[in-house]
PDB file of C-alpha atoms in Angstrom:
ATOM      1  CA  MET A   1       0.264   0.038   0.100  1.00  0.00           C
ATOM      2  CA  LYS A   2       1.504   3.475  -0.864  1.00  0.00           C
ATOM      3  CA  ALA A   3      -0.194   5.821   1.430  1.00  0.00           C
ATOM      4  CA  ALA A   4       0.359   9.852   1.309  1.00  0.00           C
ATOM      5  CA  VAL A   5      -0.264  11.723   4.160  1.00  0.00           C
ATOM      6  CA  VAL A   6      -0.547  15.561   3.469  1.00  0.00           C
ATOM      7  CA  VAL A   7       0.623  17.957   5.787  1.00  0.00           C
ATOM      8  CA  PHE A   8      -0.596  21.249   6.130  1.00  0.00           C
ATOM      9  CA  PRO A   9       0.630  24.163   8.381  1.00  0.00           C
ATOM     10  CA  GLY A  10      -1.138  23.349  11.610  1.00  0.00           C
ATOM     11  CA  SER A  11      -1.706  19.442  10.892  1.00  0.00           C
ATOM     12  CA  ASN A  12      -1.024  17.894  14.071  1.00  0.00           C
ATOM     13  CA  ARG A  13      -1.924  14.165  13.541  1.00  0.00           C
ATOM     14  CA  GLU A  14       0.094  12.994  10.716  1.00  0.00           C
ATOM     15  CA  ARG A  15       2.413  11.196  12.504  1.00  0.00           C
ATOM     16  CA  ASP A  16      -0.338   8.993  14.366  1.00  0.00           C
ATOM     17  CA  ILE A  17      -1.713   8.519  11.131  1.00  0.00           C
ATOM     18  CA  ALA A  18       1.528   7.504   9.748  1.00  0.00           C
ATOM     19  CA  TYR A  19       2.338   5.171  12.842  1.00  0.00           C
ATOM     20  CA  ALA A  20      -1.508   3.525  12.340  1.00  0.00           C
ATOM     21  CA  LEU A  21      -0.449   3.201   8.607  1.00  0.00           C
ATOM     22  CA  GLU A  22       2.774   1.463   9.142  1.00  0.00           C
ATOM     23  CA  LEU A  23       1.849  -0.810  12.153  1.00  0.00           C
ATOM     24  CA  THR A  24      -1.250  -1.904   9.957  1.00  0.00           C
ATOM     25  CA  SER A  25       0.686  -2.331   6.399  1.00  0.00           C
ATOM     26  CA  GLY A  26       4.080  -2.535   7.319  1.00  0.00           C
ATOM     27  CA  VAL A  27       4.813   0.318   4.735  1.00  0.00           C
ATOM     28  CA  LYS A  28       6.034   3.925   5.988  1.00  0.00           C
ATOM     29  CA  PRO A  29       3.537   6.516   4.194  1.00  0.00           C
ATOM     30  CA  ALA A  30       5.050   9.619   2.437  1.00  0.00           C
ATOM     31  CA  LEU A  31       4.764  12.917   4.330  1.00  0.00           C
ATOM     32  CA  VAL A  32       3.557  15.224   1.538  1.00  0.00           C
ATOM     33  CA  TRP A  33       3.577  19.002   1.973  1.00  0.00           C
ATOM     34  CA  HIS A  34       0.494  21.078   1.194  1.00  0.00           C
ATOM     35  CA  ALA A  35       2.435  23.472  -1.101  1.00  0.00           C
ATOM     36  CA  ASP A  36       3.548  20.603  -3.413  1.00  0.00           C
ATOM     37  CA  THR A  37       1.671  19.848  -6.530  1.00  0.00           C
ATOM     38  CA  ALA A  38       1.414  16.228  -7.184  1.00  0.00           C
ATOM     39  CA  LEU A  39       1.570  13.025  -5.127  1.00  0.00           C
ATOM     40  CA  PRO A  40       3.934  10.610  -5.086  1.00  0.00           C
ATOM     41  CA  ALA A  41       3.830   8.227  -8.228  1.00  0.00           C
ATOM     42  CA  GLY A  42       1.748   4.885  -7.506  1.00  0.00           C
ATOM     43  CA  THR A  43       0.103   6.740  -4.490  1.00  0.00           C
ATOM     44  CA  ASP A  44      -2.892   4.248  -3.386  1.00  0.00           C
ATOM     45  CA  LEU A  45      -4.625   6.242  -0.382  1.00  0.00           C
ATOM     46  CA  VAL A  46      -4.190   9.960   0.651  1.00  0.00           C
ATOM     47  CA  VAL A  47      -4.724  11.052   4.118  1.00  0.00           C
ATOM     48  CA  LEU A  48      -6.045  14.631   5.380  1.00  0.00           C
ATOM     49  CA  PRO A  49      -4.999  14.288   8.576  1.00  0.00           C
ATOM     50  CA  GLY A  50      -6.621  15.857  12.053  1.00  0.00           C
ATOM     51  CA  GLY A  51      -5.178  19.241  13.555  1.00  0.00           C
ATOM     52  CA  PHE A  52      -5.945  22.854  12.891  1.00  0.00           C
ATOM     53  CA  SER A  53      -5.028  23.679   9.451  1.00  0.00           C
ATOM     54  CA  TYR A  54      -4.034  27.238   8.915  1.00  0.00           C
ATOM     55  CA  GLY A  55      -5.420  28.080  12.344  1.00  0.00           C
ATOM     56  CA  ASP A  56      -8.894  27.114  11.639  1.00  0.00           C
ATOM     57  CA  TYR A  57      -8.777  31.035  10.002  1.00  0.00           C
ATOM     58  CA  LEU A  58     -11.907  31.843   7.855  1.00  0.00           C
ATOM     59  CA  ARG A  59     -13.841  28.165   8.322  1.00  0.00           C
ATOM     60  CA  CYS A  60     -12.295  25.074   9.522  1.00  0.00           C
ATOM     61  CA  GLY A  61     -10.485  23.317   6.394  1.00  0.00           C
ATOM     62  CA  ALA A  62     -11.426  26.137   4.060  1.00  0.00           C
ATOM     63  CA  ILE A  63      -8.233  27.460   3.241  1.00  0.00           C
ATOM     64  CA  ALA A  64      -6.321  24.256   3.095  1.00  0.00           C
ATOM     65  CA  ALA A  65      -9.178  23.088   0.632  1.00  0.00           C
ATOM     66  CA  ARG A  66      -7.920  25.386  -1.512  1.00  0.00           C
ATOM     67  CA  ALA A  67      -4.268  24.382  -1.157  1.00  0.00           C
ATOM     68  CA  ALA A  68      -1.838  23.652  -4.096  1.00  0.00           C
ATOM     69  CA  ILE A  69      -1.917  19.865  -3.537  1.00  0.00           C
ATOM     70  CA  MET A  70      -5.872  19.705  -3.413  1.00  0.00           C
ATOM     71  CA  ASP A  71      -5.821  19.643  -7.229  1.00  0.00           C
ATOM     72  CA  ALA A  72      -3.883  16.438  -7.305  1.00  0.00           C
ATOM     73  CA  VAL A  73      -5.935  15.148  -4.203  1.00  0.00           C
ATOM     74  CA  ARG A  74      -9.189  15.900  -6.273  1.00  0.00           C
ATOM     75  CA  ALA A  75      -7.560  14.235  -9.117  1.00  0.00           C
ATOM     76  CA  HIS A  76      -6.777  11.336  -7.451  1.00  0.00           C
ATOM     77  CA  ALA A  77     -10.211  10.855  -5.839  1.00  0.00           C
ATOM     78  CA  ALA A  78     -11.864  11.405  -9.336  1.00  0.00           C
ATOM     79  CA  LYS A  79     -10.024   8.331 -10.976  1.00  0.00           C
ATOM     80  CA  GLY A  80     -11.357   6.435  -7.622  1.00  0.00           C
ATOM     81  CA  GLY A  81      -8.409   6.658  -5.464  1.00  0.00           C
ATOM     82  CA  LEU A  82      -8.879   6.302  -1.570  1.00  0.00           C
ATOM     83  CA  VAL A  83      -8.871   9.275   0.208  1.00  0.00           C
ATOM     84  CA  LEU A  84      -9.305   9.468   4.246  1.00  0.00           C
ATOM     85  CA  GLY A  85      -9.870  12.616   5.931  1.00  0.00           C
ATOM     86  CA  VAL A  86      -9.822  12.551   9.852  1.00  0.00           C
ATOM     87  CA  CYS A  87     -11.087  15.508  12.181  1.00  0.00           C
ATOM     88  CA  ASN A  88      -9.939  18.707  10.189  1.00  0.00           C
ATOM     89  CA  GLY A  89      -9.515  16.248   7.201  1.00  0.00           C
ATOM     90  CA  PHE A  90     -12.831  15.630   7.119  1.00  0.00           C
ATOM     91  CA  GLN A  91     -13.704  19.424   7.501  1.00  0.00           C
ATOM     92  CA  ILE A  92     -11.204  20.085   4.501  1.00  0.00           C
ATOM     93  CA  LEU A  93     -12.811  16.964   2.355  1.00  0.00           C
ATOM     94  CA  CYS A  94     -16.377  18.952   2.973  1.00  0.00           C
ATOM     95  CA  GLU A  95     -14.640  22.181   1.899  1.00  0.00           C
ATOM     96  CA  ALA A  96     -13.076  20.984  -0.980  1.00  0.00           C
ATOM     97  CA  GLY A  97     -16.345  19.661  -2.302  1.00  0.00           C
ATOM     98  CA  LEU A  98     -15.144  15.992  -2.204  1.00  0.00           C
ATOM     99  CA  LEU A  99     -17.803  15.369   0.380  1.00  0.00           C
ATOM    100  CA  PRO A 100     -21.192  16.677   1.031  1.00  0.00           C
ATOM    101  CA  GLY A 101     -22.406  19.083   3.961  1.00  0.00           C
ATOM    102  CA  VAL A 102     -20.106  20.914   6.289  1.00  0.00           C
ATOM    103  CA  LEU A 103     -18.976  20.904   9.639  1.00  0.00           C
ATOM    104  CA  MET A 104     -20.505  23.421  12.215  1.00  0.00           C
ATOM    105  CA  ARG A 105     -19.386  24.689  15.930  1.00  0.00           C
ATOM    106  CA  ASN A 106     -20.364  21.782  18.276  1.00  0.00           C
ATOM    107  CA  SER A 107     -24.035  22.645  19.500  1.00  0.00           C
ATOM    108  CA  GLN A 108     -23.239  23.062  22.880  1.00  0.00           C
ATOM    109  CA  LEU A 109     -20.262  25.262  22.280  1.00  0.00           C
ATOM    110  CA  LYS A 110     -17.726  22.936  23.743  1.00  0.00           C
ATOM    111  CA  PHE A 111     -14.609  21.351  22.657  1.00  0.00           C
ATOM    112  CA  ILE A 112     -14.783  17.983  23.079  1.00  0.00           C
ATOM    113  CA  ALA A 113     -11.834  15.579  23.979  1.00  0.00           C
ATOM    114  CA  ARG A 114     -12.720  12.112  25.094  1.00  0.00           C
ATOM    115  CA  ASN A 115     -13.554   8.460  23.901  1.00  0.00           C
ATOM    116  CA  VAL A 116     -16.917   7.986  22.536  1.00  0.00           C
ATOM    117  CA  HIS A 117     -18.723   5.003  20.903  1.00  0.00           C
ATOM    118  CA  LEU A 118     -19.540   4.633  17.339  1.00  0.00           C
ATOM    119  CA  LYS A 119     -21.808   2.563  15.584  1.00  0.00           C
ATOM    120  CA  VAL A 120     -20.291   0.906  12.188  1.00  0.00           C
ATOM    121  CA  GLU A 121     -23.038   1.003  10.056  1.00  0.00           C
ATOM    122  CA  ARG A 122     -21.461  -0.458   6.859  1.00  0.00           C
ATOM    123  CA  SER A 123     -19.002  -2.994   6.506  1.00  0.00           C
ATOM    124  CA  ASP A 124     -19.096  -2.744   2.546  1.00  0.00           C
ATOM    125  CA  THR A 125     -16.811   0.143   2.221  1.00  0.00           C
ATOM    126  CA  PRO A 126     -13.047  -0.281   1.739  1.00  0.00           C
ATOM    127  CA  TYR A 127     -12.605   1.362   5.212  1.00  0.00           C
ATOM    128  CA  THR A 128     -14.664  -0.996   7.076  1.00  0.00           C
ATOM    129  CA  ARG A 129     -14.750  -4.494   5.559  1.00  0.00           C
ATOM    130  CA  ARG A 130     -12.922  -5.795   8.665  1.00  0.00           C
ATOM    131  CA  TYR A 131     -15.771  -4.769  11.228  1.00  0.00           C
ATOM    132  CA  ASN A 132     -19.168  -5.891  11.106  1.00  0.00           C
ATOM    133  CA  ALA A 133     -21.852  -3.785  10.067  1.00  0.00           C
ATOM    134  CA  GLY A 134     -23.633  -2.853  13.223  1.00  0.00           C
ATOM    135  CA  ALA A 135     -20.423  -3.127  15.659  1.00  0.00           C
ATOM    136  CA  VAL A 136     -19.819  -0.587  18.380  1.00  0.00           C
ATOM    137  CA  ILE A 137     -16.294   0.732  18.390  1.00  0.00           C
ATOM    138  CA  GLU A 138     -14.817   3.162  21.164  1.00  0.00           C
ATOM    139  CA  VAL A 139     -12.521   5.886  19.902  1.00  0.00           C
ATOM    140  CA  PRO A 140     -11.318   9.160  20.803  1.00  0.00           C
ATOM    141  CA  VAL A 141     -12.633  12.487  19.611  1.00  0.00           C
ATOM    142  CA  ALA A 142     -11.018  16.067  19.895  1.00  0.00           C
ATOM    143  CA  HIS A 143     -12.850  18.664  18.095  1.00  0.00           C
ATOM    144  CA  GLY A 144     -14.878  22.139  18.757  1.00  0.00           C
ATOM    145  CA  GLU A 145     -16.448  21.999  15.183  1.00  0.00           C
ATOM    146  CA  GLY A 146     -17.773  18.413  14.239  1.00  0.00           C
ATOM    147  CA  ASN A 147     -21.163  19.180  14.128  1.00  0.00           C
ATOM    148  CA  TYR A 148     -22.050  18.014  10.809  1.00  0.00           C
ATOM    149  CA  ILE A 149     -24.960  19.888   8.776  1.00  0.00           C
ATOM    150  CA  ALA A 150     -26.182  19.544   5.265  1.00  0.00           C
ATOM    151  CA  ASP A 151     -29.292  20.250   3.431  1.00  0.00           C
ATOM    152  CA  ASP A 152     -32.600  18.359   3.693  1.00  0.00           C
ATOM    153  CA  GLU A 153     -32.120  17.121   0.058  1.00  0.00           C
ATOM    154  CA  THR A 154     -28.515  16.043   0.831  1.00  0.00           C
ATOM    155  CA  LEU A 155     -29.049  14.393   3.857  1.00  0.00           C
ATOM    156  CA  LYS A 156     -31.864  12.423   2.642  1.00  0.00           C
ATOM    157  CA  ARG A 157     -29.622  11.696  -0.151  1.00  0.00           C
ATOM    158  CA  ILE A 158     -26.632  10.483   1.794  1.00  0.00           C
ATOM    159  CA  GLU A 159     -28.904   8.459   4.390  1.00  0.00           C
ATOM    160  CA  GLY A 160     -30.821   6.882   1.303  1.00  0.00           C
ATOM    161  CA  GLU A 161     -27.646   5.775  -0.810  1.00  0.00           C
ATOM    162  CA  GLY A 162     -26.015   4.371   2.625  1.00  0.00           C
ATOM    163  CA  GLN A 163     -23.087   6.989   2.745  1.00  0.00           C
ATOM    164  CA  VAL A 164     -23.630   7.300   6.806  1.00  0.00           C
ATOM    165  CA  VAL A 165     -20.779   5.013   7.997  1.00  0.00           C
ATOM    166  CA  PHE A 166     -20.226   5.797  11.388  1.00  0.00           C
ATOM    167  CA  ARG A 167     -22.994   7.486  13.905  1.00  0.00           C
ATOM    168  CA  TYR A 168     -22.287   8.272  17.490  1.00  0.00           C
ATOM    169  CA  CYS A 169     -23.959   5.880  20.012  1.00  0.00           C
ATOM    170  CA  ASP A 170     -23.955   4.398  23.419  1.00  0.00           C
ATOM    171  CA  ALA A 171     -21.877   1.243  24.683  1.00  0.00           C
ATOM    172  CA  SER A 172     -24.761  -0.855  23.480  1.00  0.00           C
ATOM    173  CA  GLY A 173     -25.044   0.679  20.005  1.00  0.00           C
ATOM    174  CA  VAL A 174     -28.318   3.069  20.719  1.00  0.00           C
ATOM    175  CA  VAL A 175     -27.987   5.948  18.701  1.00  0.00           C
ATOM    176  CA  ALA A 176     -30.092   8.803  20.714  1.00  0.00           C
ATOM    177  CA  PRO A 177     -29.900  12.465  21.257  1.00  0.00           C
ATOM    178  CA  LYS A 178     -27.952  12.189  24.310  1.00  0.00           C
ATOM    179  CA  THR A 179     -25.362  10.151  22.516  1.00  0.00           C
ATOM    180  CA  ASN A 180     -25.237  12.767  19.973  1.00  0.00           C
ATOM    181  CA  ILE A 181     -21.967  14.460  21.085  1.00  0.00           C
ATOM    182  CA  ASN A 182     -21.781  17.329  18.913  1.00  0.00           C
ATOM    183  CA  GLY A 183     -25.329  17.948  17.676  1.00  0.00           C
ATOM    184  CA  ALA A 184     -24.770  16.491  14.289  1.00  0.00           C
ATOM    185  CA  MET A 185     -27.474  15.855  12.236  1.00  0.00           C
ATOM    186  CA  ASN A 186     -28.726  12.254  12.507  1.00  0.00           C
ATOM    187  CA  ALA A 187     -25.579  12.189  14.849  1.00  0.00           C
ATOM    188  CA  ILE A 188     -23.361  11.496  11.916  1.00  0.00           C
ATOM    189  CA  ALA A 189     -19.791  11.074  12.913  1.00  0.00           C
ATOM    190  CA  GLY A 190     -18.546   9.610   9.312  1.00  0.00           C
ATOM    191  CA  ILE A 191     -19.704   9.676   5.600  1.00  0.00           C
ATOM    192  CA  VAL A 192     -18.196   8.150   2.240  1.00  0.00           C
ATOM    193  CA  SER A 193     -18.507   9.501  -1.053  1.00  0.00           C
ATOM    194  CA  ASP A 194     -21.252   8.223  -3.263  1.00  0.00           C
ATOM    195  CA  ASN A 195     -18.675   5.909  -4.759  1.00  0.00           C
ATOM    196  CA  ARG A 196     -17.454   5.048  -1.361  1.00  0.00           C
ATOM    197  CA  ARG A 197     -13.871   5.748  -1.962  1.00  0.00           C
ATOM    198  CA  VAL A 198     -13.618   9.119   0.060  1.00  0.00           C
ATOM    199  CA  LEU A 199     -14.239   8.717   3.914  1.00  0.00           C
ATOM    200  CA  GLY A 200     -14.369  11.849   6.279  1.00  0.00           C
ATOM    201  CA  MET A 201     -15.005  11.248  10.041  1.00  0.00           C
ATOM    202  CA  MET A 202     -14.541  13.190  12.979  1.00  0.00           C
ATOM    203  CA  PRO A 203     -13.382  10.873  15.393  1.00  0.00           C
ATOM    204  CA  HIS A 204      -9.781   9.524  15.503  1.00  0.00           C
ATOM    205  CA  PRO A 205      -9.221   6.058  14.804  1.00  0.00           C
ATOM    206  CA  GLU A 206      -5.485   6.385  14.223  1.00  0.00           C
ATOM    207  CA  ASN A 207      -5.126   6.651  18.103  1.00  0.00           C
ATOM    208  CA  HIS A 208      -6.793   3.183  18.905  1.00  0.00           C
ATOM    209  CA  VAL A 209      -4.242   1.122  17.198  1.00  0.00           C
ATOM    210  CA  ASP A 210      -1.866   0.153  19.748  1.00  0.00           C
ATOM    211  CA  PRO A 211      -2.694  -2.268  22.606  1.00  0.00           C
ATOM    212  CA  ALA A 212      -0.197  -0.100  24.700  1.00  0.00           C
ATOM    213  CA  ILE A 213      -3.215   2.751  24.774  1.00  0.00           C
ATOM    214  CA  GLY A 214      -5.582   0.468  25.847  1.00  0.00           C
ATOM    215  CA  SER A 215      -7.850  -0.128  22.770  1.00  0.00           C
ATOM    216  CA  THR A 216      -7.323  -1.441  19.507  1.00  0.00           C
ATOM    217  CA  ASP A 217     -10.605  -0.665  18.218  1.00  0.00           C
ATOM    218  CA  GLY A 218      -9.698   1.903  15.391  1.00  0.00           C
ATOM    219  CA  ARG A 219      -7.119  -0.922  14.076  1.00  0.00           C
ATOM    220  CA  ALA A 220      -9.543  -2.564  11.668  1.00  0.00           C
ATOM    221  CA  LEU A 221      -9.807   0.476   9.587  1.00  0.00           C
ATOM    222  CA  PHE A 222      -6.522   0.384   8.543  1.00  0.00           C
ATOM    223  CA  GLU A 223      -6.291  -3.158   7.978  1.00  0.00           C
ATOM    224  CA  SER A 224      -9.474  -2.974   5.939  1.00  0.00           C
ATOM    225  CA  LEU A 225      -7.623  -0.501   3.931  1.00  0.00           C
ATOM    226  CA  THR A 226      -4.649  -2.810   3.297  1.00  0.00           C
ATOM    227  CA  ASP A 227      -6.979  -5.510   2.563  1.00  0.00           C
ATOM    228  CA  SER A 228      -8.887  -3.300  -0.065  1.00  0.00           C
ATOM    229  CA  LEU A 229      -5.452  -2.269  -1.502  1.00  0.00           C
ATOM    230  CA  GLN A 230      -4.022  -5.449  -1.537  1.00  0.00           C
ATOM    231  CA  THR A 231      -7.092  -7.055  -3.427  1.00  0.00           C
ATOM    232  CA  ALA A 232      -7.857  -4.264  -5.303  1.00  0.00           C
TER     233      ALA A 232
ATOM    234  CA  MET B   1     -12.044  51.476  -4.109  1.00  0.00           C
ATOM    235  CA  LYS B   2     -13.078  49.648  -1.078  1.00  0.00           C
ATOM    236  CA  ALA B   3     -15.386  46.546  -0.559  1.00  0.00           C
ATOM    237  CA  ARG B   4     -17.201  45.154   1.962  1.00  0.00           C
ATOM    238  CA  VAL B   5     -18.111  41.383   2.185  1.00  0.00           C
ATOM    239  CA  THR B   6     -20.514  40.565   4.587  1.00  0.00           C
ATOM    240  CA  VAL B   7     -21.107  36.672   4.918  1.00  0.00           C
ATOM    241  CA  THR B   8     -24.105  35.374   7.156  1.00  0.00           C
ATOM    242  CA  LEU B   9     -25.552  32.147   7.847  1.00  0.00           C
ATOM    243  CA  LYS B  10     -28.512  31.044   5.995  1.00  0.00           C
ATOM    244  CA  THR B  11     -31.906  31.075   7.712  1.00  0.00           C
ATOM    245  CA  GLY B  12     -32.531  27.934   9.471  1.00  0.00           C
ATOM    246  CA  VAL B  13     -28.910  26.744   9.996  1.00  0.00           C
ATOM    247  CA  LEU B  14     -28.291  26.407  13.549  1.00  0.00           C
ATOM    248  CA  ASP B  15     -25.929  29.283  14.997  1.00  0.00           C
ATOM    249  CA  PRO B  16     -24.726  27.945  18.064  1.00  0.00           C
ATOM    250  CA  GLN B  17     -22.352  31.301  18.524  1.00  0.00           C
ATOM    251  CA  GLY B  18     -25.247  33.560  17.877  1.00  0.00           C
ATOM    252  CA  LYS B  19     -27.634  31.530  20.468  1.00  0.00           C
ATOM    253  CA  ALA B  20     -24.352  31.817  22.945  1.00  0.00           C
ATOM    254  CA  ILE B  21     -24.041  35.404  22.566  1.00  0.00           C
ATOM    255  CA  GLU B  22     -28.142  35.883  22.545  1.00  0.00           C
ATOM    256  CA  GLY B  23     -27.810  34.434  26.119  1.00  0.00           C
ATOM    257  CA  ALA B  24     -25.355  36.440  27.243  1.00  0.00           C
ATOM    258  CA  LEU B  25     -27.295  39.912  26.313  1.00  0.00           C
ATOM    259  CA  LYS B  26     -30.272  38.463  28.175  1.00  0.00           C
ATOM    260  CA  SER B  27     -27.915  38.232  31.136  1.00  0.00           C
ATOM    261  CA  LEU B  28     -26.669  41.385  31.050  1.00  0.00           C
ATOM    262  CA  GLY B  29     -30.400  42.561  31.171  1.00  0.00           C
ATOM    263  CA  ILE B  30     -30.416  44.000  27.474  1.00  0.00           C
ATOM    264  CA  ASP B  31     -34.147  43.556  26.825  1.00  0.00           C
ATOM    265  CA  GLY B  32     -35.906  43.658  23.323  1.00  0.00           C
ATOM    266  CA  VAL B  33     -33.201  41.157  21.345  1.00  0.00           C
ATOM    267  CA  ALA B  34     -35.227  38.649  20.175  1.00  0.00           C
ATOM    268  CA  SER B  35     -32.530  36.665  18.362  1.00  0.00           C
ATOM    269  CA  VAL B  36     -28.811  36.908  17.325  1.00  0.00           C
ATOM    270  CA  ARG B  37     -27.101  35.486  14.491  1.00  0.00           C
ATOM    271  CA  GLN B  38     -23.641  36.135  14.198  1.00  0.00           C
ATOM    272  CA  GLY B  39     -21.706  36.469  10.639  1.00  0.00           C
ATOM    273  CA  LYS B  40     -18.320  37.753   9.308  1.00  0.00           C
ATOM    274  CA  VAL B  41     -17.090  41.070   7.662  1.00  0.00           C
ATOM    275  CA  PHE B  42     -14.256  41.251   5.493  1.00  0.00           C
ATOM    276  CA  ASP B  43     -13.126  44.661   4.233  1.00  0.00           C
ATOM    277  CA  LEU B  44     -10.960  44.680   0.953  1.00  0.00           C
ATOM    278  CA  GLU B  45      -8.968  47.245  -0.580  1.00  0.00           C
ATOM    279  CA  LEU B  46      -9.179  47.219  -4.132  1.00  0.00           C
ATOM    280  CA  THR B  47      -6.366  48.007  -6.660  1.00  0.00           C
ATOM    281  CA  GLY B  48      -8.511  48.807  -9.978  1.00  0.00           C
ATOM    282  CA  SER B  49     -11.207  51.404 -10.538  1.00  0.00           C
ATOM    283  CA  ASP B  50     -13.369  49.184 -12.701  1.00  0.00           C
ATOM    284  CA  LYS B  51     -16.449  48.532 -10.388  1.00  0.00           C
ATOM    285  CA  ALA B  52     -18.030  45.791 -12.404  1.00  0.00           C
ATOM    286  CA  ALA B  53     -14.944  43.870 -12.703  1.00  0.00           C
ATOM    287  CA  ALA B  54     -14.261  44.373  -9.254  1.00  0.00           C
ATOM    288  CA  GLU B  55     -17.650  43.083  -8.355  1.00  0.00           C
ATOM    289  CA  ALA B  56     -17.372  39.672 -10.778  1.00  0.00           C
ATOM    290  CA  ALA B  57     -13.888  39.016  -9.128  1.00  0.00           C
ATOM    291  CA  ILE B  58     -15.229  39.431  -5.268  1.00  0.00           C
ATOM    292  CA  LYS B  59     -18.231  37.311  -6.478  1.00  0.00           C
ATOM    293  CA  THR B  60     -15.554  34.604  -7.326  1.00  0.00           C
ATOM    294  CA  ALA B  61     -13.591  35.013  -4.240  1.00  0.00           C
ATOM    295  CA  CYS B  62     -16.903  34.658  -2.159  1.00  0.00           C
ATOM    296  CA  GLU B  63     -18.071  31.248  -3.923  1.00  0.00           C
ATOM    297  CA  LYS B  64     -14.369  29.916  -4.105  1.00  0.00           C
ATOM    298  CA  LEU B  65     -13.462  30.940  -0.687  1.00  0.00           C
ATOM    299  CA  LEU B  66     -14.878  33.593   1.519  1.00  0.00           C
ATOM    300  CA  ALA B  67     -18.389  32.046   1.762  1.00  0.00           C
ATOM    301  CA  ASN B  68     -19.400  28.204   2.511  1.00  0.00           C
ATOM    302  CA  THR B  69     -22.572  28.328   0.321  1.00  0.00           C
ATOM    303  CA  VAL B  70     -23.656  25.124   1.814  1.00  0.00           C
ATOM    304  CA  VAL B  71     -24.809  27.441   4.890  1.00  0.00           C
ATOM    305  CA  GLU B  72     -23.712  30.844   4.075  1.00  0.00           C
ATOM    306  CA  ASN B  73     -25.054  33.712   2.219  1.00  0.00           C
ATOM    307  CA  TYR B  74     -23.070  36.553   1.060  1.00  0.00           C
ATOM    308  CA  ARG B  75     -23.739  40.381   0.362  1.00  0.00           C
ATOM    309  CA  ILE B  76     -20.722  42.702  -1.647  1.00  0.00           C
ATOM    310  CA  GLU B  77     -20.746  46.375  -1.445  1.00  0.00           C
ATOM    311  CA  ILE B  78     -18.311  48.543  -3.133  1.00  0.00           C
ATOM    312  CA  ALA B  79     -17.747  52.094  -2.350  1.00  0.00           C
TER     313      ALA B  79
END
């Protein structure tokens, strides 16, 4: 698997993602600078990591979405390449138009940094094939603007097309208003593009890959990617 | 020439910051405010003197960067 992790000024989870990718695939990903105009030849997977690109100025992810490297990321996505955006990366994907909707300030105005439960809605994506549909996993979140919003028509479409991959839930998998940590529509924590090749999610699966941390619930996402690319 | 771009959230989009400010005004005892919506203002200094061209350029700037038209509206004033 040839993975490229894009680094923007203010990215801070690129090493966590790189660690998770290397741990699960055995291959060190390339770190690519935002001002570059091309991805390394043969890149299978592009990752936009978490952080505070450009200090979250203007809107989270807005300036990063217009960075030089993003034309190459768009071209990669357009030809069916895999693109994963975590946290700020999800915000960047929405701002770049690679995923529908937008991430607004958390409804209760608090920055949330803790472990949450997620319901894995689908196992038929390149990112979730190692999970069972309906599985509940525990992963950390750390964000102030993770409140997913889309217009009614878009929301209806992504729900109808099965593009919602992760929802905030409780330990037994129940999705309820009180489990919806940031007020996201339909408790959406992660979505895929209509061809299921682009995934954006607010929680950080890369931080639960190593038993030393106490949980490996996020590991299957990276193993799924490795599987997907080996069998592609 | 100078231009001012005002970006506001579309009607119906939840504005948690506006709500917080609304609550703060109430707690200050300021009456008569039914609701608050927070927006952004950009002041642009323009180099050219062609108003129509400037308006077209700023419209592009709004669509491409200054506003997220999924949830925001924008207004351009040129003086």
